[in-house]
CSV table of C-alpha atoms and ligand atoms in Angstrom, one decimal:
chain,number,residue,atom,x,y,z
A,1,MET,CA,13.8,13.9,15.3
A,2,ALA,CA,12.2,14.8,18.5
A,3,ALA,CA,9.1,12.6,19.4
A,4,ILE,CA,6.3,14.2,19.1
A,5,ALA,CA,2.9,13.3,20.7
A,6,GLU,CA,-0.1,13.4,19.0
A,7,PRO,CA,-1.7,16.5,17.4
A,8,TYR,CA,-4.8,15.7,18.9
A,9,ARG,CA,-7.0,14.6,21.5
A,10,ILE,CA,-9.0,12.1,21.6
A,11,LYS,CA,-13.1,12.2,21.7
A,12,MET,CA,-14.5,8.6,21.3
A,13,VAL,CA,-12.1,5.8,22.2
A,14,GLU,CA,-12.8,1.7,20.3
A,15,PRO,CA,-12.1,-0.9,22.9
A,16,ILE,CA,-9.9,-3.9,21.8
A,17,THR,CA,-9.7,-7.4,22.8
A,18,LEU,CA,-6.7,-8.8,24.7
A,19,THR,CA,-6.3,-12.5,23.8
A,20,THR,CA,-4.7,-15.5,25.2
A,21,ARG,CA,-2.4,-17.8,23.2
A,22,ALA,CA,-4.4,-20.5,23.2
A,23,GLN,CA,-6.7,-18.4,21.3
A,24,ARG,CA,-4.9,-17.0,19.5
A,25,GLU,CA,-3.4,-20.5,18.6
A,26,GLU,CA,-6.6,-21.6,17.7
A,27,ALA,CA,-7.7,-18.6,15.5
A,28,ILE,CA,-4.3,-17.9,13.6
A,29,ARG,CA,-5.1,-22.5,12.2
A,30,ALA,CA,-9.1,-21.7,11.2
A,31,ALA,CA,-7.2,-18.7,9.3
A,32,GLY,CA,-4.5,-21.0,7.6
A,33,TYR,CA,-1.8,-18.9,8.8
A,34,ASN,CA,-3.1,-16.5,6.3
A,35,THR,CA,-3.4,-12.9,8.0
A,36,PHE,CA,-6.3,-11.8,6.2
A,37,LEU,CA,-8.1,-14.5,7.3
A,38,LEU,CA,-7.7,-13.6,10.9
A,39,ARG,CA,-11.2,-11.9,12.6
A,40,SER,CA,-10.6,-8.8,13.5
A,41,ASP,CA,-12.3,-9.9,16.9
A,42,ASP,CA,-8.7,-12.1,17.3
A,43,VAL,CA,-6.3,-9.1,16.7
A,44,TYR,CA,-4.7,-7.0,19.4
A,45,ILE,CA,-3.4,-4.9,18.2
A,46,ASP,CA,-3.9,-4.3,13.7
A,47,LEU,CA,-0.7,-3.2,11.4
A,48,LEU,CA,-2.3,-5.0,9.0
A,49,THR,CA,-2.8,-2.6,6.4
A,50,ASP,CA,-3.3,1.9,6.7
A,51,SER,CA,-5.7,1.2,4.0
A,52,GLY,CA,-9.1,2.4,5.0
A,53,THR,CA,-8.4,2.0,8.5
A,54,SER,CA,-8.4,5.2,9.1
A,55,ALA,CA,-9.5,7.7,12.4
A,56,MET,CA,-11.4,10.2,10.9
A,57,SER,CA,-11.4,14.2,12.5
A,58,ASP,CA,-14.9,15.7,14.1
A,59,ARG,CA,-14.6,17.8,11.3
A,60,GLN,CA,-15.0,14.9,8.8
A,61,TRP,CA,-17.7,12.9,10.7
A,62,SER,CA,-19.2,16.7,10.6
A,63,ALA,CA,-19.1,16.5,7.2
A,64,LEU,CA,-20.5,12.6,6.9
A,65,MET,CA,-23.8,14.5,8.0
A,66,LEU,CA,-24.1,16.8,5.4
A,67,GLY,CA,-23.9,14.3,2.7
A,68,ASP,CA,-25.8,15.4,-0.6
A,69,GLU,CA,-27.3,11.5,-0.8
A,70,ALA,CA,-29.1,12.9,-4.6
A,71,TYR,CA,-28.4,10.6,-7.5
A,72,ALA,CA,-27.4,12.8,-10.2
A,73,GLY,CA,-25.7,16.3,-9.7
A,74,ALA,CA,-25.1,16.1,-5.8
A,75,ARG,CA,-23.7,19.2,-3.8
A,76,SER,CA,-21.0,16.4,-2.2
A,77,PHE,CA,-19.0,16.1,-5.9
A,78,ASP,CA,-18.4,19.6,-5.8
A,79,HIS,CA,-16.7,19.5,-2.7
A,80,LEU,CA,-14.4,16.8,-3.9
A,81,VAL,CA,-13.9,18.7,-7.3
A,82,ALA,CA,-13.1,21.9,-5.2
A,83,ALA,CA,-10.4,19.9,-2.9
A,84,VAL,CA,-9.0,18.7,-5.8
A,85,ARG,CA,-8.6,21.1,-8.1
A,86,ASP,CA,-7.7,23.9,-5.1
A,87,ASN,CA,-5.1,20.7,-3.4
A,88,TYR,CA,-3.9,18.8,-5.8
A,89,GLY,CA,-4.4,21.6,-8.7
A,90,PHE,CA,-6.6,19.0,-11.0
A,91,PRO,CA,-9.9,20.6,-12.1
A,92,TYR,CA,-11.4,16.6,-13.9
A,93,VAL,CA,-12.4,13.7,-10.7
A,94,CYS,CA,-14.1,10.9,-11.8
A,95,PRO,CA,-14.8,8.6,-8.0
A,96,THR,CA,-14.2,5.1,-7.4
A,97,HIS,CA,-15.5,2.9,-4.6
A,98,GLN,CA,-11.4,3.0,-4.4
A,99,GLY,CA,-7.9,2.7,-5.7
A,100,ARG,CA,-8.5,-0.6,-7.7
A,101,GLY,CA,-11.7,0.8,-9.4
A,102,ALA,CA,-9.6,4.2,-11.2
A,103,GLU,CA,-6.6,1.6,-11.9
A,104,HIS,CA,-8.9,-0.3,-13.3
A,105,LEU,CA,-11.1,2.2,-15.8
A,106,ILE,CA,-7.0,4.4,-16.3
A,107,SER,CA,-5.5,0.7,-17.6
A,108,LYS,CA,-9.2,0.2,-20.2
A,109,ILE,CA,-8.3,3.9,-21.1
A,110,LEU,CA,-5.3,4.1,-21.5
A,111,ILE,CA,-3.7,0.3,-23.0
A,112,ARG,CA,-4.0,-0.7,-25.4
A,113,PRO,CA,-3.6,-5.0,-26.0
A,114,GLY,CA,0.3,-5.2,-25.9
A,115,GLN,CA,1.3,-1.9,-24.8
A,116,HIS,CA,4.1,-1.1,-22.4
A,117,VAL,CA,4.0,-0.3,-18.2
A,118,PRO,CA,6.5,0.6,-16.5
A,119,GLY,CA,6.4,1.9,-13.2
A,120,ASN,CA,8.8,2.1,-9.9
A,121,MET,CA,8.4,-1.8,-8.8
A,122,TYR,CA,4.7,-3.4,-9.5
A,123,PHE,CA,1.8,-3.0,-6.5
A,124,THR,CA,-0.7,-5.5,-6.8
A,125,THR,CA,-4.1,-4.7,-7.6
A,126,THR,CA,-2.7,-1.7,-10.3
A,127,ARG,CA,-0.1,-4.6,-12.0
A,128,LEU,CA,-3.1,-6.9,-12.5
A,129,HIS,CA,-5.4,-4.5,-13.5
A,130,GLN,CA,-2.7,-3.4,-16.2
A,131,GLU,CA,-2.4,-7.2,-17.6
A,132,LEU,CA,-5.8,-7.6,-17.6
A,133,ALA,CA,-6.3,-4.7,-19.8
A,134,GLY,CA,-3.4,-6.5,-22.1
A,135,GLY,CA,-0.3,-4.3,-20.8
A,136,THR,CA,3.3,-5.7,-19.8
A,137,PHE,CA,4.0,-4.4,-16.3
A,138,HIS,CA,7.8,-3.7,-16.4
A,139,ASP,CA,9.6,-2.3,-12.6
A,140,VAL,CA,11.9,0.9,-13.9
A,141,ILE,CA,12.6,1.4,-10.2
A,142,ILE,CA,16.5,1.8,-9.0
A,143,ASP,CA,18.9,-1.1,-7.9
A,144,GLU,CA,18.6,0.7,-4.3
A,145,ALA,CA,14.9,-0.2,-3.6
A,146,HIS,CA,15.8,-4.1,-3.9
A,147,ASP,CA,18.4,-3.2,-1.6
A,148,PRO,CA,16.5,-3.4,2.5
A,149,GLY,CA,19.9,-2.2,3.5
A,150,SER,CA,20.8,1.2,1.3
A,151,LEU,CA,20.6,4.7,2.9
A,152,HIS,CA,19.1,5.7,-0.6
A,153,PRO,CA,17.1,8.7,0.8
A,154,PHE,CA,14.9,8.1,-2.2
A,155,LYS,CA,14.9,4.9,-2.8
A,156,GLY,CA,11.7,5.3,-4.9
A,157,ASN,CA,13.1,6.8,-8.1
A,158,ILE,CA,12.5,5.9,-11.1
A,159,ASP,CA,15.6,4.2,-12.6
A,160,ILE,CA,16.0,7.4,-16.2
A,161,GLY,CA,18.3,4.8,-17.3
A,162,LYS,CA,16.2,1.7,-16.9
A,163,LEU,CA,13.3,3.9,-18.2
A,164,GLU,CA,15.1,5.4,-21.7
A,165,ALA,CA,16.6,2.1,-22.5
A,166,LEU,CA,12.6,0.3,-22.3
A,167,VAL,CA,12.1,3.0,-24.3
A,168,ALA,CA,14.3,2.7,-26.9
A,169,LYS,CA,13.6,-1.3,-27.2
A,170,VAL,CA,9.6,-0.6,-27.2
A,171,GLY,CA,9.8,1.8,-29.3
A,172,ALA,CA,7.5,5.7,-27.5
A,173,GLU,CA,4.6,4.0,-29.6
A,174,ASN,CA,4.1,0.7,-26.7
A,175,ILE,CA,4.9,2.5,-23.9
A,176,ALA,CA,0.8,3.8,-22.5
A,177,TYR,CA,2.2,5.5,-19.9
A,178,VAL,CA,4.2,6.0,-17.0
A,179,ASN,CA,2.7,5.1,-13.7
A,180,VAL,CA,5.0,6.3,-11.0
A,181,ALA,CA,4.3,6.1,-7.3
A,182,VAL,CA,4.6,8.1,-4.3
A,183,THR,CA,5.8,6.6,-1.9
A,184,VAL,CA,6.3,2.8,-3.2
A,185,ASN,CA,4.4,0.3,-1.4
A,186,MET,CA,5.9,-2.8,-2.0
A,187,ALA,CA,10.1,-0.9,-1.7
A,188,GLY,CA,8.5,-0.1,2.4
A,189,GLY,CA,6.5,3.1,1.5
A,190,GLN,CA,9.5,4.9,-0.5
A,191,PRO,CA,9.5,8.0,-1.6
A,192,VAL,CA,10.5,9.4,-4.8
A,193,SER,CA,12.2,13.0,-4.8
A,194,MET,CA,11.5,16.4,-6.5
A,195,GLU,CA,14.5,15.8,-8.8
A,196,ASN,CA,13.3,12.3,-10.0
A,197,LEU,CA,9.5,12.8,-11.3
A,198,ARG,CA,11.5,16.3,-13.1
A,199,ALA,CA,13.4,13.6,-14.7
A,200,VAL,CA,10.8,10.8,-15.3
A,201,ARG,CA,8.6,14.7,-17.0
A,202,GLU,CA,11.3,14.8,-19.0
A,203,VAL,CA,11.6,11.8,-20.7
A,204,CYS,CA,8.0,11.8,-21.1
A,205,ASP,CA,7.8,15.1,-22.9
A,206,ARG,CA,11.0,14.4,-24.7
A,207,HIS,CA,9.0,10.8,-26.7
A,208,GLY,CA,5.5,11.6,-26.0
A,209,ILE,CA,4.0,9.8,-23.7
A,210,ILE,CA,2.1,10.0,-21.3
A,211,LEU,CA,2.7,10.3,-16.7
A,212,TRP,CA,0.9,9.6,-14.6
A,213,SER,CA,1.0,8.9,-11.0
A,214,ASP,CA,-0.3,6.6,-8.3
A,215,ALA,CA,-0.9,9.3,-5.5
A,216,THR,CA,-2.2,6.4,-2.7
A,217,ARG,CA,0.2,8.6,-0.5
A,218,LEU,CA,1.3,11.4,-1.7
A,219,ALA,CA,1.2,13.8,1.5
A,220,GLU,CA,3.6,11.2,2.5
A,221,ASN,CA,6.1,11.7,0.2
A,222,ALA,CA,5.7,15.5,0.2
A,223,TRP,CA,7.3,15.6,4.6
A,224,PHE,CA,9.8,13.4,2.4
A,225,ILE,CA,10.6,16.0,0.2
A,226,LYS,CA,10.5,18.4,2.2
A,227,HIS,CA,12.7,16.7,4.7
A,228,ARG,CA,15.3,15.1,2.3
A,229,GLU,CA,15.8,17.2,-0.2
A,230,PRO,CA,17.4,19.8,-0.6
A,231,GLY,CA,15.8,23.0,-1.0
A,232,TYR,CA,12.6,22.4,0.0
A,233,ALA,CA,13.2,22.7,3.5
A,234,ASP,CA,11.0,26.0,4.4
A,235,ARG,CA,7.5,25.3,2.0
A,236,SER,CA,4.8,23.7,3.1
A,237,SER,CA,4.4,19.8,2.6
A,238,ALA,CA,1.1,20.8,1.0
A,239,SER,CA,2.7,23.5,-1.5
A,240,ILE,CA,5.3,20.3,-2.5
A,241,ALA,CA,2.1,18.2,-3.3
A,242,ARG,CA,0.8,20.5,-5.6
A,243,GLU,CA,4.9,21.0,-6.9
A,244,MET,CA,4.5,17.1,-8.1
A,245,LEU,CA,1.6,16.8,-9.3
A,246,SER,CA,2.1,19.8,-11.6
A,247,HIS,CA,4.9,17.1,-13.1
A,248,VAL,CA,1.8,14.5,-13.8
A,249,ASP,CA,-1.1,14.0,-16.6
A,250,GLY,CA,-3.5,12.9,-13.5
A,251,LEU,CA,-3.9,10.3,-10.3
A,252,THR,CA,-5.2,7.5,-9.4
A,253,MET,CA,-6.1,8.2,-5.8
A,254,SER,CA,-6.8,5.7,-2.8
A,255,GLY,CA,-9.0,7.6,-0.4
A,256,LYS,CA,-8.6,4.5,2.2
A,257,LYS,CA,-4.5,6.0,2.6
A,258,ASP,CA,-4.0,9.7,2.4
A,259,CYS,CA,-7.0,10.6,2.2
A,260,LEU,CA,-7.8,9.9,5.8
A,261,VAL,CA,-11.3,8.0,4.9
A,262,ASN,CA,-12.6,4.8,5.0
A,263,ILE,CA,-13.9,4.0,1.8
A,264,GLY,CA,-12.9,5.9,-1.6
A,265,GLY,CA,-10.7,6.8,-4.4
A,266,PHE,CA,-10.7,8.8,-7.4
A,267,LEU,CA,-8.8,9.6,-10.2
A,268,ALA,CA,-8.4,13.6,-12.1
A,269,MET,CA,-7.2,14.7,-14.9
A,270,ARG,CA,-6.1,17.8,-16.8
A,271,ASP,CA,-7.4,16.4,-20.3
A,272,GLU,CA,-11.0,16.6,-20.8
A,273,ARG,CA,-10.8,13.3,-22.7
A,274,ILE,CA,-9.6,11.2,-20.0
A,275,LEU,CA,-12.8,12.3,-18.4
A,276,LEU,CA,-15.5,11.2,-21.4
A,277,LYS,CA,-13.6,8.3,-21.5
A,278,ALA,CA,-13.6,7.7,-17.6
A,279,ARG,CA,-17.0,8.8,-17.1
A,280,GLU,CA,-18.2,6.3,-19.8
A,281,LEU,CA,-16.7,3.5,-18.0
A,282,VAL,CA,-17.6,4.5,-14.3
A,283,VAL,CA,-22.0,4.0,-15.0
A,284,VAL,CA,-20.6,1.2,-16.0
A,285,TYR,CA,-18.6,-0.6,-13.2
A,286,GLU,CA,-19.1,2.3,-10.5
A,287,GLY,CA,-21.9,4.0,-10.7
A,288,MET,CA,-23.0,8.0,-12.2
A,289,PRO,CA,-20.2,9.9,-12.2
A,290,THR,CA,-20.8,12.0,-9.7
A,291,TYR,CA,-21.0,8.9,-7.1
A,292,GLY,CA,-19.0,6.6,-8.7
A,293,GLY,CA,-20.0,4.2,-6.3
A,294,LEU,CA,-19.4,5.6,-3.6
A,295,ALA,CA,-22.2,7.7,-1.1
A,296,GLY,CA,-22.7,11.7,-1.0
A,297,ARG,CA,-21.2,11.6,2.6
A,298,ASP,CA,-18.4,9.9,2.0
A,299,LEU,CA,-17.1,12.6,-1.0
A,300,ASP,CA,-17.3,14.5,1.7
A,301,ALA,CA,-15.5,13.0,4.5
A,302,MET,CA,-13.1,12.2,1.3
A,303,ALA,CA,-12.9,15.6,0.4
A,304,VAL,CA,-11.7,17.1,4.4
A,305,GLY,CA,-9.6,14.2,4.5
A,306,LEU,CA,-6.8,14.9,1.6
A,307,HIS,CA,-6.7,18.5,3.2
A,308,GLU,CA,-5.8,17.6,6.8
A,309,ALA,CA,-3.7,14.7,6.2
A,310,LEU,CA,-1.3,18.1,4.3
A,311,ASP,CA,-0.8,19.4,7.5
A,312,ASP,CA,2.6,19.2,8.3
A,313,ASP,CA,2.3,18.5,12.2
A,314,TYR,CA,0.3,15.7,11.1
A,315,LEU,CA,2.7,14.4,8.7
A,316,THR,CA,5.8,15.2,11.2
A,317,HIS,CA,3.9,13.5,13.7
A,318,ARG,CA,2.4,10.0,11.4
A,319,ILE,CA,5.9,9.6,10.0
A,320,GLY,CA,7.7,10.1,13.3
A,321,GLN,CA,5.3,7.3,14.8
A,322,VAL,CA,7.2,5.0,12.3
A,323,ALA,CA,10.5,6.0,12.2
A,324,TYR,CA,10.0,5.0,16.2
A,325,LEU,CA,8.4,2.0,16.1
A,326,GLY,CA,11.3,1.3,13.2
A,327,GLU,CA,14.6,2.7,15.5
A,328,ARG,CA,13.3,0.3,18.2
A,329,LEU,CA,13.3,-2.8,16.5
A,330,SER,CA,16.7,-1.1,15.0
A,331,ALA,CA,18.0,-1.0,18.1
A,332,ALA,CA,17.4,-4.5,19.4
A,333,GLY,CA,19.5,-6.1,16.2
A,334,VAL,CA,16.3,-6.9,14.3
A,335,PRO,CA,16.7,-6.8,10.3
A,336,ILE,CA,14.5,-3.9,8.6
A,337,VAL,CA,14.1,-2.5,6.0
A,338,ARG,CA,16.1,1.0,6.8
A,339,PRO,CA,15.3,4.0,6.3
A,340,THR,CA,11.5,3.6,7.3
A,341,GLY,CA,9.2,5.2,5.2
A,342,GLY,CA,6.2,6.6,5.2
A,343,HIS,CA,3.3,4.2,6.7
A,344,ALA,CA,5.4,1.0,7.6
A,345,VAL,CA,7.7,-0.3,9.1
A,346,PHE,CA,8.9,-4.0,6.8
A,347,LEU,CA,10.9,-6.5,8.8
A,348,ASP,CA,13.6,-8.4,6.3
A,349,ALA,CA,12.2,-11.5,7.0
A,350,ALA,CA,15.1,-13.3,3.8
A,351,ALA,CA,17.4,-12.4,7.3
A,352,PHE,CA,14.9,-12.2,10.7
A,353,LEU,CA,14.5,-15.9,9.4
A,354,ASP,CA,17.8,-17.2,7.3
A,355,HIS,CA,17.9,-20.9,7.9
A,356,LEU,CA,14.6,-21.2,5.2
A,357,SER,CA,14.3,-20.4,1.9
A,358,GLN,CA,12.2,-18.5,-0.1
A,359,ASP,CA,10.0,-21.2,-0.8
A,360,GLU,CA,9.3,-22.3,2.5
A,361,LEU,CA,7.8,-18.8,2.6
A,362,PRO,CA,9.6,-17.4,5.2
A,363,ALA,CA,7.5,-13.6,5.7
A,364,GLN,CA,4.2,-15.7,5.8
A,365,SER,CA,5.1,-17.7,8.6
A,366,LEU,CA,6.7,-14.7,10.6
A,367,ALA,CA,3.8,-12.9,10.5
A,368,ALA,CA,2.2,-15.8,11.8
A,369,GLU,CA,5.0,-16.1,14.3
A,370,ILE,CA,3.8,-12.2,15.5
A,371,TYR,CA,0.5,-12.9,16.0
A,372,LEU,CA,0.5,-15.9,18.0
A,373,ASP,CA,3.2,-14.1,20.0
A,374,SER,CA,1.2,-10.7,21.2
A,375,GLY,CA,-2.0,-11.0,18.9
A,376,VAL,CA,-0.4,-8.1,16.6
A,377,ARG,CA,-1.6,-7.9,13.2
A,378,ALA,CA,1.0,-8.1,9.8
A,379,MET,CA,0.3,-8.4,6.5
A,380,GLU,CA,3.0,-10.9,4.1
A,381,ARG,CA,4.8,-8.8,0.8
A,382,GLY,CA,7.1,-11.7,0.0
A,383,ILE,CA,6.9,-14.4,-2.8
A,384,VAL,CA,3.1,-15.2,-1.4
A,385,SER,CA,2.3,-11.6,-2.6
A,386,ALA,CA,4.1,-11.6,-5.7
A,387,GLY,CA,2.1,-14.4,-7.6
A,388,ARG,CA,3.1,-16.4,-10.5
A,389,ASP,CA,4.1,-14.9,-13.7
A,390,ASP,CA,2.1,-15.7,-17.2
A,391,GLN,CA,4.0,-20.0,-17.1
A,392,GLY,CA,2.7,-20.5,-13.9
A,393,ARG,CA,5.8,-20.0,-12.8
A,394,ASN,CA,6.3,-18.3,-8.4
A,395,ARG,CA,7.7,-14.9,-9.0
A,396,HIS,CA,10.9,-14.8,-6.6
A,397,PRO,CA,10.8,-11.4,-5.6
A,398,LYS,CA,14.9,-9.4,-4.0
A,399,LEU,CA,12.7,-8.8,-1.0
A,400,GLU,CA,11.1,-11.0,1.3
A,401,LEU,CA,9.4,-8.9,4.2
A,402,VAL,CA,6.7,-8.6,6.6
A,403,ARG,CA,4.8,-5.4,6.8
A,404,LEU,CA,4.0,-3.3,9.9
A,405,THR,CA,1.2,-0.8,8.4
A,406,ILE,CA,0.8,1.7,10.9
A,407,PRO,CA,-3.3,3.0,10.4
A,408,ARG,CA,-3.2,6.9,10.6
A,409,ARG,CA,-4.4,8.4,14.0
A,410,VAL,CA,-5.5,5.0,15.7
A,411,TYR,CA,-2.7,3.6,17.4
A,412,THR,CA,-0.2,5.7,19.8
A,413,ASN,CA,3.4,4.9,20.8
A,414,SER,CA,2.5,2.6,23.9
A,415,HIS,CA,1.1,0.6,21.0
A,416,MET,CA,4.4,0.4,19.6
A,417,ASP,CA,6.3,-0.3,22.6
A,418,VAL,CA,3.9,-3.1,22.5
A,419,VAL,CA,4.7,-4.3,18.8
A,420,ALA,CA,8.5,-3.8,19.4
A,421,ASP,CA,8.5,-6.2,22.8
A,422,SER,CA,6.3,-8.9,20.7
A,423,VAL,CA,8.7,-9.0,17.4
A,424,ILE,CA,11.9,-9.0,19.3
A,425,ARG,CA,10.9,-11.3,21.2
A,426,VAL,CA,10.2,-13.6,18.2
A,427,HIS,CA,13.6,-12.5,17.2
A,428,GLU,CA,15.3,-14.2,20.3
A,429,ARG,CA,13.6,-17.1,19.5
A,430,ARG,CA,14.0,-17.0,15.7
A,431,ARG,CA,15.9,-20.1,15.1
A,432,ASP,CA,12.9,-22.2,16.5
A,433,ILE,CA,10.7,-21.1,13.1
A,434,GLY,CA,9.7,-23.2,10.5
A,435,GLY,CA,8.4,-22.6,6.8
A,436,LEU,CA,4.9,-22.9,5.7
A,437,GLU,CA,3.0,-24.2,2.4
A,438,PHE,CA,0.1,-23.8,0.5
A,439,VAL,CA,-2.7,-26.2,1.2
A,440,TYR,CA,-5.2,-23.4,-0.9
A,441,GLU,CA,-3.7,-21.4,-3.5
A,442,SER,CA,-5.6,-18.9,-5.0
A,443,PRO,CA,-6.1,-17.9,-8.3
A,444,THR,CA,-5.4,-14.5,-8.4
A,445,LEU,CA,-4.0,-11.6,-5.3
A,446,ARG,CA,-4.0,-14.9,-3.7
A,447,PHE,CA,-2.2,-13.5,-0.7
A,448,PHE,CA,-5.5,-12.5,0.6
A,449,THR,CA,-7.1,-15.7,0.5
A,450,SER,CA,-4.6,-18.3,0.3
A,451,ARG,CA,-4.4,-21.2,3.2
A,452,PHE,CA,-0.9,-22.9,4.6
A,453,ALA,CA,0.5,-24.8,7.2
A,454,PRO,CA,3.5,-26.1,8.7
A,455,ILE,CA,6.2,-27.5,6.6
A,456,ALA,CA,6.6,-31.2,8.2
A,457,PRO,CA,8.9,-32.1,9.4
A,458,ASP,CA,11.0,-34.3,7.3
A,459,VAL,CA,12.9,-37.0,9.0
A,460,ASP,CA,10.1,-37.4,12.1
A,461,GLY,CA,6.4,-37.4,10.1
A,462,SER,CA,4.8,-37.1,13.2
A,463,MET,CA,3.7,-33.4,13.0
A,464,ALA,CA,2.6,-34.4,9.1
A,465,GLY,CA,-1.0,-35.6,9.6
A,466,LEU,CA,-2.1,-33.7,12.2
A,467,GLU,CA,-0.9,-30.5,10.7
A,468,ARG,CA,-2.9,-30.9,7.0
A,469,GLY,CA,-6.2,-33.0,8.3
A,470,GLY,CA,-7.6,-29.9,6.9
A,471,ARG,CA,-6.2,-31.1,2.6
A,472,ASP,CA,-8.8,-32.4,0.9
A,473,THR,CA,-5.8,-31.7,-2.2
A,474,ALA,CA,-8.5,-34.0,-4.3
A,475,ALA,CA,-11.1,-31.9,-4.2
A,476,LEU,CA,-9.7,-28.7,-4.4
A,477,ALA,CA,-8.7,-29.8,-7.8
A,478,ALA,CA,-11.4,-30.3,-8.5
A,479,LEU,CA,-12.3,-26.7,-8.1
A,480,ALA,CA,-9.9,-25.5,-9.9
B,501,PLP,C1,-3.8,0.5,-1.4
B,501,PLP,C2,-3.1,0.9,-2.9
B,501,PLP,C3,-4.0,0.9,-4.3
B,501,PLP,C4,-5.0,0.0,-4.5
B,501,PLP,O1,-6.4,0.9,-3.6
B,501,PLP,P1,-7.0,0.7,-3.1
B,501,PLP,O2,-8.1,1.7,-2.1
B,501,PLP,O3,-7.3,-1.1,-2.0
B,501,PLP,O4,-8.1,-0.5,-3.9
B,501,PLP,C5,-3.1,1.2,-5.5
B,501,PLP,N1,-1.7,1.4,-5.3
B,501,PLP,C6,-0.5,2.1,-4.0
B,501,PLP,C7,0.5,1.8,-3.5
B,501,PLP,C8,-1.8,1.0,-2.9
B,501,PLP,O5,-1.1,1.2,-1.8
């Protein structure tokens, strides 16, 4: 794919800080070797997440000024409803403050305690809300998704055999709904094919099961269908997205991704009974059904952004930028998840640091090391993110990854070159990189707030006292 320049020009700039190695050493230690705990001012290029980090367009900023801040019945809500209807094809919308707000509501609405929820790989907040509602998540993604080397074009697909087997085992009446994520974040931003969506719909219809979608990265998934699936090359990504959603009963959306806003989310659906339930709950947890925890202006910016995100020139540049970074790293022999997905390049930390065991937290360590090298902030997606199971044991996910997540419309390929050069430098001296261990483990979504320290050398204990100086396990135990 030929590189294309940004399909926009820059109207406003935000200065970012260059730091010294000494400053970064201080900062990462203060952050407990968790890149989530770094201060933004200490970061040069921030690839922590693409969530809420998009640059808004002049049209979105204009829409902000037109926001209607009435407590109830604001016209900003009507704008969002119209945008969802026109672009996604759903008549009913319930706004929430962000994606997990929508996940919270739908989990409470559709899951009875003891029921099962199959999905194409877990997502952290999604699974947690399903579990809090009494459900059990089951991963029914195809095996290729767990293989960083597989070049399958639709690594996000649901394995129909696994889905059918689960239905046969627990009974259709014990499946709350099937949740299909487009694209699959934890698999590397990998898409789902239209053929697969049709096949999943067919299974759900045959058993009378609701089919829901985590449509957080819907637009990026549609672009992959256009470019990879036979029969779609001449279609617009916007029309493909409409067709994708025609196969599902409703969606949860994190507006912070493919709606190009800094905050926001919603539920959208076809069934009025689900809407009524959502309205009952949204007033308890979020706000009135016409604002759902957001300002009127946020609804307006989201209504404009969800349409802009479906533009093919924008998507070609966005996904092309991800591919550009991936190609530079691959060419230098850095192990990454291939093919690159929609929103991020995922480093295969297990292969990168193959001298470390998974319990030595290789991805957490690699993310800290990249920050130390250049001030580029990445994120762990491995054993730390996977958390513990209901027996309190560490889950050992097949993928141990570091995510370099690219915010939308924010950085240029010059920034991508800085990132690539840094990761390549770290790769060249990978043998010198050691593991990390927990010094504070947060009980829920532990990757956000846990703290770590370098594992002390076994033989020569000279580092131990130094690095573990801040530890006070007795005090921590008293809090637990
Ligand atoms: C970000 C995300 C969510 C949660 O959305 P928030 O807006 O961060 O609450 C859910 N699912 C997927 C796939 C996501 O990437």
